[in-house]
PDB file of C-alpha atoms and ligand atoms in Angstrom:
ATOM      1  CA  MET D   1     -17.714  11.948  14.489  1.00 84.00           C
ATOM      2  CA  SER D   2     -15.171   9.902  16.450  1.00 95.00           C
ATOM      3  CA  ILE D   3     -12.459   7.652  14.871  1.00 97.00           C
ATOM      4  CA  LYS D   4     -14.668   4.651  15.657  1.00 98.00           C
ATOM      5  CA  ASP D   5     -17.774   5.969  13.985  1.00 98.00           C
ATOM      6  CA  ASN D   6     -15.692   6.774  10.848  1.00 98.00           C
ATOM      7  CA  LEU D   7     -14.231   3.412  10.789  1.00 98.00           C
ATOM      8  CA  GLN D   8     -17.718   1.788  11.089  1.00 98.00           C
ATOM      9  CA  HIS D   9     -19.186   4.176   8.407  1.00 97.00           C
ATOM     10  CA  ILE D  10     -16.309   3.228   5.937  1.00 98.00           C
ATOM     11  CA  LYS D  11     -16.880  -0.547   6.598  1.00 97.00           C
ATOM     12  CA  SER D  12     -20.587  -0.133   6.262  1.00 97.00           C
ATOM     13  CA  THR D  13     -19.985   1.301   2.668  1.00 96.00           C
ATOM     14  CA  ILE D  14     -17.260  -1.064   1.318  1.00 98.00           C
ATOM     15  CA  PRO D  15     -17.702  -4.637   0.254  1.00 98.00           C
ATOM     16  CA  GLU D  16     -16.804  -7.081   2.908  1.00 97.00           C
ATOM     17  CA  HIS D  17     -13.875  -8.781   1.021  1.00 97.00           C
ATOM     18  CA  VAL D  18     -12.184  -5.315   0.774  1.00 98.00           C
ATOM     19  CA  THR D  19      -9.389  -4.840   3.215  1.00 98.00           C
ATOM     20  CA  LEU D  20      -9.193  -1.405   4.901  1.00 98.00           C
ATOM     21  CA  VAL D  21      -5.719  -0.022   5.464  1.00 98.00           C
ATOM     22  CA  ALA D  22      -6.119   2.819   7.971  1.00 98.00           C
ATOM     23  CA  VAL D  23      -3.510   5.358   6.856  1.00 98.00           C
ATOM     24  CA  SER D  24      -2.256   6.875  10.039  1.00 98.00           C
ATOM     25  CA  LYS D  25       0.735   8.847   8.828  1.00 98.00           C
ATOM     26  CA  THR D  26       1.411  12.146  10.861  1.00 96.00           C
ATOM     27  CA  LYS D  27      -1.010  10.982  13.487  1.00 97.00           C
ATOM     28  CA  PRO D  28      -0.168  10.403  17.175  1.00 97.00           C
ATOM     29  CA  LYS D  29      -0.109   6.885  18.646  1.00 97.00           C
ATOM     30  CA  GLU D  30      -3.144   7.616  20.658  1.00 97.00           C
ATOM     31  CA  ALA D  31      -5.247   8.080  17.493  1.00 98.00           C
ATOM     32  CA  LEU D  32      -4.008   4.663  16.235  1.00 98.00           C
ATOM     33  CA  LEU D  33      -4.926   3.246  19.576  1.00 98.00           C
ATOM     34  CA  GLU D  34      -8.312   4.474  19.228  1.00 98.00           C
ATOM     35  CA  ALA D  35      -8.692   2.888  15.872  1.00 98.00           C
ATOM     36  CA  TYR D  36      -6.964  -0.467  17.279  1.00 98.00           C
ATOM     37  CA  GLU D  37      -9.558  -0.554  20.233  1.00 98.00           C
ATOM     38  CA  ALA D  38     -12.365  -0.327  17.631  1.00 98.00           C
ATOM     39  CA  GLY D  39     -11.018  -3.475  15.963  1.00 98.00           C
ATOM     40  CA  GLN D  40      -8.733  -1.906  13.354  1.00 98.00           C
ATOM     41  CA  ARG D  41      -5.498  -4.061  12.876  1.00 98.00           C
ATOM     42  CA  VAL D  42      -4.060  -2.686   9.409  1.00 98.00           C
ATOM     43  CA  PHE D  43      -2.230   0.486   9.445  1.00 99.00           C
ATOM     44  CA  GLY D  44      -0.522   2.138   6.639  1.00 98.00           C
ATOM     45  CA  GLU D  45       2.439   4.645   7.014  1.00 98.00           C
ATOM     46  CA  ASN D  46       4.404   6.485   4.356  1.00 97.00           C
ATOM     47  CA  LYS D  47       7.724   7.134   6.420  1.00 98.00           C
ATOM     48  CA  VAL D  48       9.896   4.191   7.523  1.00 98.00           C
ATOM     49  CA  GLN D  49      11.264   6.149  10.801  1.00 98.00           C
ATOM     50  CA  GLU D  50       7.565   6.998  11.747  1.00 98.00           C
ATOM     51  CA  MET D  51       6.357   3.486  11.257  1.00 98.00           C
ATOM     52  CA  VAL D  52       9.241   1.993  13.238  1.00 98.00           C
ATOM     53  CA  GLU D  53       8.747   4.351  16.148  1.00 98.00           C
ATOM     54  CA  LYS D  54       4.962   3.293  16.152  1.00 98.00           C
ATOM     55  CA  TRP D  55       5.788  -0.272  15.758  1.00 98.00           C
ATOM     56  CA  GLU D  56       7.957  -0.385  18.724  1.00 98.00           C
ATOM     57  CA  VAL D  57       5.234   1.054  21.159  1.00 98.00           C
ATOM     58  CA  LEU D  58       1.992  -0.203  19.866  1.00 98.00           C
ATOM     59  CA  PRO D  59       0.438  -3.807  20.078  1.00 98.00           C
ATOM     60  CA  LYS D  60       2.221  -6.391  18.213  1.00 98.00           C
ATOM     61  CA  ASP D  61      -0.742  -7.875  16.340  1.00 98.00           C
ATOM     62  CA  ILE D  62      -0.705  -4.668  14.204  1.00 98.00           C
ATOM     63  CA  GLU D  63      -0.011  -5.417  10.417  1.00 98.00           C
ATOM     64  CA  TRP D  64       2.064  -2.413   9.244  1.00 99.00           C
ATOM     65  CA  HIS D  65       1.912  -1.493   5.573  1.00 98.00           C
ATOM     66  CA  MET D  66       4.427   0.797   3.823  1.00 98.00           C
ATOM     67  CA  ILE D  67       2.442   2.947   1.458  1.00 98.00           C
ATOM     68  CA  GLY D  68       4.738   5.649   0.687  1.00 94.00           C
ATOM     69  CA  HIS D  69       7.599   6.082  -1.925  1.00 93.00           C
ATOM     70  CA  LEU D  70      10.517   4.160  -0.424  1.00 95.00           C
ATOM     71  CA  GLN D  71      14.137   4.781  -0.619  1.00 95.00           C
ATOM     72  CA  ARG D  72      16.447   1.625  -0.757  1.00 97.00           C
ATOM     73  CA  ASN D  73      18.565   2.626   2.237  1.00 98.00           C
ATOM     74  CA  LYS D  74      15.645   2.528   4.381  1.00 98.00           C
ATOM     75  CA  VAL D  75      14.228  -1.072   3.835  1.00 98.00           C
ATOM     76  CA  LYS D  76      16.599  -2.531   6.314  1.00 98.00           C
ATOM     77  CA  TYR D  77      14.781  -0.626   9.239  1.00 98.00           C
ATOM     78  CA  MET D  78      11.589  -2.337   8.536  1.00 98.00           C
ATOM     79  CA  ALA D  79      12.491  -5.628   7.036  1.00 98.00           C
ATOM     80  CA  GLU D  80      11.870  -7.285  10.380  1.00 98.00           C
ATOM     81  CA  PHE D  81       8.244  -6.636  10.847  1.00 98.00           C
ATOM     82  CA  VAL D  82       6.572  -4.827   7.597  1.00 98.00           C
ATOM     83  CA  SER D  83       3.504  -6.882   6.465  1.00 98.00           C
ATOM     84  CA  LEU D  84       2.977  -5.362   3.032  1.00 98.00           C
ATOM     85  CA  ILE D  85       5.076  -2.889   0.953  1.00 98.00           C
ATOM     86  CA  HIS D  86       2.809  -1.133  -1.505  1.00 98.00           C
ATOM     87  CA  GLY D  87       5.142   1.267  -3.440  1.00 95.00           C
ATOM     88  CA  VAL D  88       7.578  -1.011  -5.129  1.00 98.00           C
ATOM     89  CA  ASP D  89       8.287   0.562  -8.538  1.00 96.00           C
ATOM     90  CA  SER D  90      11.782  -0.778  -9.699  1.00 96.00           C
ATOM     91  CA  LEU D  91      13.757  -4.052  -9.784  1.00 97.00           C
ATOM     92  CA  LYS D  92      16.537  -2.456  -7.748  1.00 97.00           C
ATOM     93  CA  LEU D  93      14.206  -1.721  -4.922  1.00 98.00           C
ATOM     94  CA  LEU D  94      12.682  -5.212  -4.994  1.00 98.00           C
ATOM     95  CA  THR D  95      16.294  -6.525  -5.043  1.00 98.00           C
ATOM     96  CA  GLU D  96      17.049  -4.600  -1.679  1.00 98.00           C
ATOM     97  CA  ILE D  97      13.945  -5.866  -0.118  1.00 98.00           C
ATOM     98  CA  ASP D  98      14.698  -9.466  -1.151  1.00 98.00           C
ATOM     99  CA  LYS D  99      18.248  -9.072   0.386  1.00 98.00           C
ATOM    100  CA  GLN D 100      16.899  -7.566   3.815  1.00 98.00           C
ATOM    101  CA  ALA D 101      14.220 -10.131   3.965  1.00 98.00           C
ATOM    102  CA  LYS D 102      16.586 -12.678   3.604  1.00 98.00           C
ATOM    103  CA  LYS D 103      18.578 -11.651   6.455  1.00 98.00           C
ATOM    104  CA  HIS D 104      15.585 -11.960   8.647  1.00 98.00           C
ATOM    105  CA  ARG D 105      14.815 -15.339   7.263  1.00 98.00           C
ATOM    106  CA  ARG D 106      11.380 -14.168   5.848  1.00 98.00           C
ATOM    107  CA  VAL D 107       9.463 -13.527   2.758  1.00 98.00           C
ATOM    108  CA  ILE D 108       8.193  -9.939   2.404  1.00 98.00           C
ATOM    109  CA  PRO D 109       4.897  -9.635   0.691  1.00 98.00           C
ATOM    110  CA  CYS D 110       5.027  -6.549  -1.948  1.00 98.00           C
ATOM    111  CA  LEU D 111       2.782  -4.805  -4.301  1.00 98.00           C
ATOM    112  CA  LEU D 112       4.238  -3.204  -7.644  1.00 98.00           C
ATOM    113  CA  GLN D 113       3.115   0.336  -8.108  1.00 97.00           C
ATOM    114  CA  MET D 114       1.638   1.325 -11.408  1.00 97.00           C
ATOM    115  CA  HIS D 115       1.535   4.789 -12.925  1.00 95.00           C
ATOM    116  CA  ILE D 116      -2.097   5.459 -13.956  1.00 93.00           C
ATOM    117  CA  ALA D 117      -2.651   8.937 -13.295  1.00 89.00           C
ATOM    118  CA  GLU D 118      -2.189  11.942 -15.628  1.00 85.00           C
ATOM    119  CA  GLU D 119       0.259  13.875 -13.298  1.00 78.00           C
ATOM    120  CA  ASP D 120       3.898  12.945 -13.824  1.00 72.00           C
ATOM    121  CA  THR D 121       4.544  13.522 -10.100  1.00 66.00           C
ATOM    122  CA  LYS D 122       3.090  10.144  -9.099  1.00 65.00           C
ATOM    123  CA  PHE D 123       5.546   7.330  -9.047  1.00 84.00           C
ATOM    124  CA  GLY D 124       4.951   3.988 -10.742  1.00 94.00           C
ATOM    125  CA  LEU D 125       5.557   1.642 -13.799  1.00 96.00           C
ATOM    126  CA  ASP D 126       3.786   1.464 -16.986  1.00 95.00           C
ATOM    127  CA  GLU D 127       2.524  -1.961 -18.295  1.00 95.00           C
ATOM    128  CA  PRO D 128       5.675  -2.593 -20.505  1.00 96.00           C
ATOM    129  CA  GLU D 129       8.024  -1.919 -17.676  1.00 97.00           C
ATOM    130  CA  LEU D 130       5.877  -4.246 -15.377  1.00 98.00           C
ATOM    131  CA  ASN D 131       6.220  -6.942 -17.910  1.00 97.00           C
ATOM    132  CA  GLU D 132       9.871  -6.446 -18.239  1.00 97.00           C
ATOM    133  CA  LEU D 133      10.323  -6.488 -14.504  1.00 98.00           C
ATOM    134  CA  ILE D 134       8.370  -9.778 -14.113  1.00 97.00           C
ATOM    135  CA  SER D 135      10.107 -11.631 -16.765  1.00 97.00           C
ATOM    136  CA  SER D 136      13.638 -10.708 -15.853  1.00 98.00           C
ATOM    137  CA  GLU D 137      16.080 -13.374 -14.483  1.00 98.00           C
ATOM    138  CA  GLU D 138      16.741 -11.380 -11.398  1.00 97.00           C
ATOM    139  CA  PHE D 139      12.970 -11.233 -10.518  1.00 97.00           C
ATOM    140  CA  LYS D 140      12.665 -15.006 -11.037  1.00 96.00           C
ATOM    141  CA  LYS D 141      15.563 -15.883  -8.776  1.00 97.00           C
ATOM    142  CA  MET D 142      14.061 -13.897  -5.747  1.00 98.00           C
ATOM    143  CA  GLU D 143      13.123 -16.166  -2.883  1.00 98.00           C
ATOM    144  CA  ASN D 144      12.572 -13.524  -0.115  1.00 98.00           C
ATOM    145  CA  ILE D 145       9.785 -11.439  -1.748  1.00 98.00           C
ATOM    146  CA  LYS D 146       6.421 -12.300  -2.863  1.00 98.00           C
ATOM    147  CA  VAL D 147       4.619 -10.100  -5.414  1.00 98.00           C
ATOM    148  CA  MET D 148       1.107 -10.119  -4.119  1.00 98.00           C
ATOM    149  CA  GLY D 149      -0.527  -7.699  -6.574  1.00 98.00           C
ATOM    150  CA  LEU D 150      -0.575  -3.987  -7.706  1.00 98.00           C
ATOM    151  CA  MET D 151      -1.114  -0.573  -6.205  1.00 98.00           C
ATOM    152  CA  GLY D 152      -2.108   2.709  -7.925  1.00 97.00           C
ATOM    153  CA  MET D 153      -3.318   6.275  -7.343  1.00 96.00           C
ATOM    154  CA  ALA D 154      -5.786   8.139  -9.548  1.00 96.00           C
ATOM    155  CA  THR D 155      -5.439  11.581 -10.613  1.00 94.00           C
ATOM    156  CA  PHE D 156      -6.158  14.247  -8.139  1.00 92.00           C
ATOM    157  CA  THR D 157      -9.296  15.743  -9.774  1.00 93.00           C
ATOM    158  CA  THR D 158     -12.992  16.085  -9.297  1.00 94.00           C
ATOM    159  CA  ASP D 159     -13.741  14.409 -12.585  1.00 96.00           C
ATOM    160  CA  GLU D 160     -15.181  11.126 -11.589  1.00 97.00           C
ATOM    161  CA  ASP D 161     -15.257   9.702 -15.118  1.00 97.00           C
ATOM    162  CA  GLN D 162     -11.449  10.153 -15.309  1.00 97.00           C
ATOM    163  CA  ILE D 163     -10.831   8.518 -12.061  1.00 97.00           C
ATOM    164  CA  ARG D 164     -13.176   5.626 -12.807  1.00 98.00           C
ATOM    165  CA  LYS D 165     -11.336   5.150 -16.111  1.00 98.00           C
ATOM    166  CA  GLU D 166      -7.900   5.126 -14.591  1.00 97.00           C
ATOM    167  CA  PHE D 167      -9.140   2.656 -12.020  1.00 98.00           C
ATOM    168  CA  ALA D 168     -10.649   0.373 -14.599  1.00 98.00           C
ATOM    169  CA  HIS D 169      -7.279   0.456 -16.536  1.00 97.00           C
ATOM    170  CA  LEU D 170      -5.433  -0.485 -13.388  1.00 98.00           C
ATOM    171  CA  LYS D 171      -7.877  -3.392 -12.836  1.00 98.00           C
ATOM    172  CA  SER D 172      -7.329  -4.488 -16.467  1.00 98.00           C
ATOM    173  CA  ILE D 173      -3.554  -4.635 -15.875  1.00 98.00           C
ATOM    174  CA  PHE D 174      -4.172  -6.590 -12.721  1.00 98.00           C
ATOM    175  CA  GLU D 175      -6.407  -9.213 -14.472  1.00 98.00           C
ATOM    176  CA  ASN D 176      -3.474  -9.716 -17.222  1.00 97.00           C
ATOM    177  CA  LEU D 177      -0.935  -9.925 -14.428  1.00 97.00           C
ATOM    178  CA  LYS D 178      -2.991 -12.700 -12.806  1.00 97.00           C
ATOM    179  CA  GLN D 179      -2.604 -14.918 -15.869  1.00 96.00           C
ATOM    180  CA  LYS D 180       1.236 -14.634 -15.568  1.00 95.00           C
ATOM    181  CA  LEU D 181       1.672 -14.858 -11.814  1.00 95.00           C
ATOM    182  CA  PRO D 182      -0.447 -17.137  -9.647  1.00 91.00           C
ATOM    183  CA  SER D 183       0.421 -15.133  -6.373  1.00 93.00           C
ATOM    184  CA  ILE D 184      -1.460 -12.136  -7.579  1.00 98.00           C
ATOM    185  CA  SER D 185      -4.461 -11.291  -5.512  1.00 98.00           C
ATOM    186  CA  ILE D 186      -4.287  -7.854  -4.226  1.00 98.00           C
ATOM    187  CA  LEU D 187      -5.451  -4.656  -5.968  1.00 98.00           C
ATOM    188  CA  SER D 188      -4.607  -1.518  -3.863  1.00 98.00           C
ATOM    189  CA  MET D 189      -6.708   1.415  -5.082  1.00 98.00           C
ATOM    190  CA  GLY D 190      -8.795   3.908  -3.497  1.00 98.00           C
ATOM    191  CA  MET D 191      -8.278   6.640  -0.824  1.00 98.00           C
ATOM    192  CA  SER D 192     -10.655   8.904   1.205  1.00 97.00           C
ATOM    193  CA  GLY D 193     -11.782  10.985  -1.799  1.00 96.00           C
ATOM    194  CA  ASP D 194     -12.457   8.012  -4.311  1.00 97.00           C
ATOM    195  CA  TYR D 195     -12.581   4.749  -2.525  1.00 98.00           C
ATOM    196  CA  ASN D 196     -16.145   4.082  -3.426  1.00 98.00           C
ATOM    197  CA  ILE D 197     -15.185   4.317  -7.112  1.00 98.00           C
ATOM    198  CA  ALA D 198     -12.259   2.205  -6.618  1.00 98.00           C
ATOM    199  CA  THR D 199     -14.308  -0.531  -5.023  1.00 98.00           C
ATOM    200  CA  GLU D 200     -16.818  -0.396  -7.914  1.00 98.00           C
ATOM    201  CA  GLU D 201     -13.874  -1.013 -10.245  1.00 98.00           C
ATOM    202  CA  GLY D 202     -12.619  -4.068  -8.461  1.00 98.00           C
ATOM    203  CA  SER D 203     -10.259  -2.768  -5.717  1.00 98.00           C
ATOM    204  CA  THR D 204      -9.466  -5.362  -2.994  1.00 98.00           C
ATOM    205  CA  MET D 205      -7.709  -3.028  -0.641  1.00 98.00           C
ATOM    206  CA  VAL D 206      -8.321   0.621   0.139  1.00 98.00           C
ATOM    207  CA  ARG D 207      -6.006   3.192   1.918  1.00 98.00           C
ATOM    208  CA  ILE D 208      -7.835   5.667   3.881  1.00 98.00           C
ATOM    209  CA  GLY D 209      -6.444   8.308   6.035  1.00 98.00           C
ATOM    210  CA  SER D 210      -8.313  11.580   6.508  1.00 97.00           C
ATOM    211  CA  SER D 211     -11.735  10.066   6.340  1.00 98.00           C
ATOM    212  CA  ILE D 212     -10.859   8.232   9.613  1.00 98.00           C
ATOM    213  CA  PHE D 213      -8.459  10.358  11.380  1.00 97.00           C
ATOM    214  CA  GLY D 214      -9.479  13.784  10.259  1.00 94.00           C
ATOM    215  CA  SER D 215      -7.238  16.053   8.159  1.00 91.00           C
ATOM    216  CA  ARG D 216      -3.599  15.969   8.399  1.00 86.00           C
ATOM    217  CA  ASN D 217      -1.571  18.760   9.790  1.00 75.00           C
ATOM    218  CA  TYR D 218       1.915  18.975   8.201  1.00 69.00           C
ATOM    219  CA  SER D 219       3.209  22.090   9.964  1.00 55.00           C
TER     220      SER D 219
HETATM  221  C1  PLP X   1      -1.836   9.534   2.444  1.00 63.13           C
HETATM  222  C2  PLP X   1      -1.928   8.216   1.587  1.00 63.13           C
HETATM  223  C3  PLP X   1      -3.283   7.788   1.417  1.00 63.13           C
HETATM  224  C4  PLP X   1      -4.438   8.382   2.243  1.00 63.13           C
HETATM  225  O1  PLP X   1      -4.982   9.381   1.855  1.00 63.13           O
HETATM  226  P1  PLP X   1      -6.297   9.931   2.359  1.00 63.13           P
HETATM  227  O2  PLP X   1      -6.843  10.933   1.361  1.00 63.13           O
HETATM  228  O3  PLP X   1      -6.049  10.903   3.603  1.00 63.13           O
HETATM  229  O4  PLP X   1      -7.105   8.973   2.444  1.00 63.13           O
HETATM  230  C5  PLP X   1      -3.411   6.728   0.523  1.00 63.13           C
HETATM  231  N1  PLP X   1      -2.385   6.223  -0.142  1.00 63.13           N
HETATM  232  C6  PLP X   1      -1.102   6.812  -0.072  1.00 63.13           C
HETATM  233  C7  PLP X   1      -0.270   6.147  -0.997  1.00 63.13           C
HETATM  234  C8  PLP X   1      -0.916   7.938   0.639  1.00 63.13           C
HETATM  235  O5  PLP X   1       0.239   8.544   0.651  1.00 63.13           O
END
């Protein structure tokens, strides 16, 4: 199946209001262009350097999403153009994004990453940490970031009930947060292996890589 066919297939299985982020990390720009020509405009990368290199050469109407774990010292390289940062999991990181966004006189949309999986290797906040962050004075003073919602990753397992439970948990945190912050509208959950469960549980944005571009080769 071609990239175009894969995109078409995925689009036909997710609800229309769900945004598809094509996760293009490690893939050459030719692959991204193929997806672009099939109409895809939203791409996700997990390394700042790689995203900058692709942004420089690819069409300017692409929306670039940073989906990976982000180091504070890298924010400055993408502050000019990034459309959404999914993996924000500390006030320190948010403070740096705010500072770099200000330099470019823009507001950078962000998602806070929640820890919902069993593995302790996955980054993210728990609900008390989330509430502490959003009620802090520093957070309330920030003018150059906009928290649009939450992002999370389920445990890497074949146990669908467990994945469903974790997504449902994230959805309930999302609903609670909506009551406190009016800007909340995006729930980023679901990857190649679990996006159907994620959309059934209320995802509004799925991040899909290998089911579009084929498996990644890290060698
Ligand atoms: C790589 C990655 C994805 C996409 O994974 P696939 O299984 O290839 O769809 C989604 N989200 C994050 C945070 C990723 O790093």
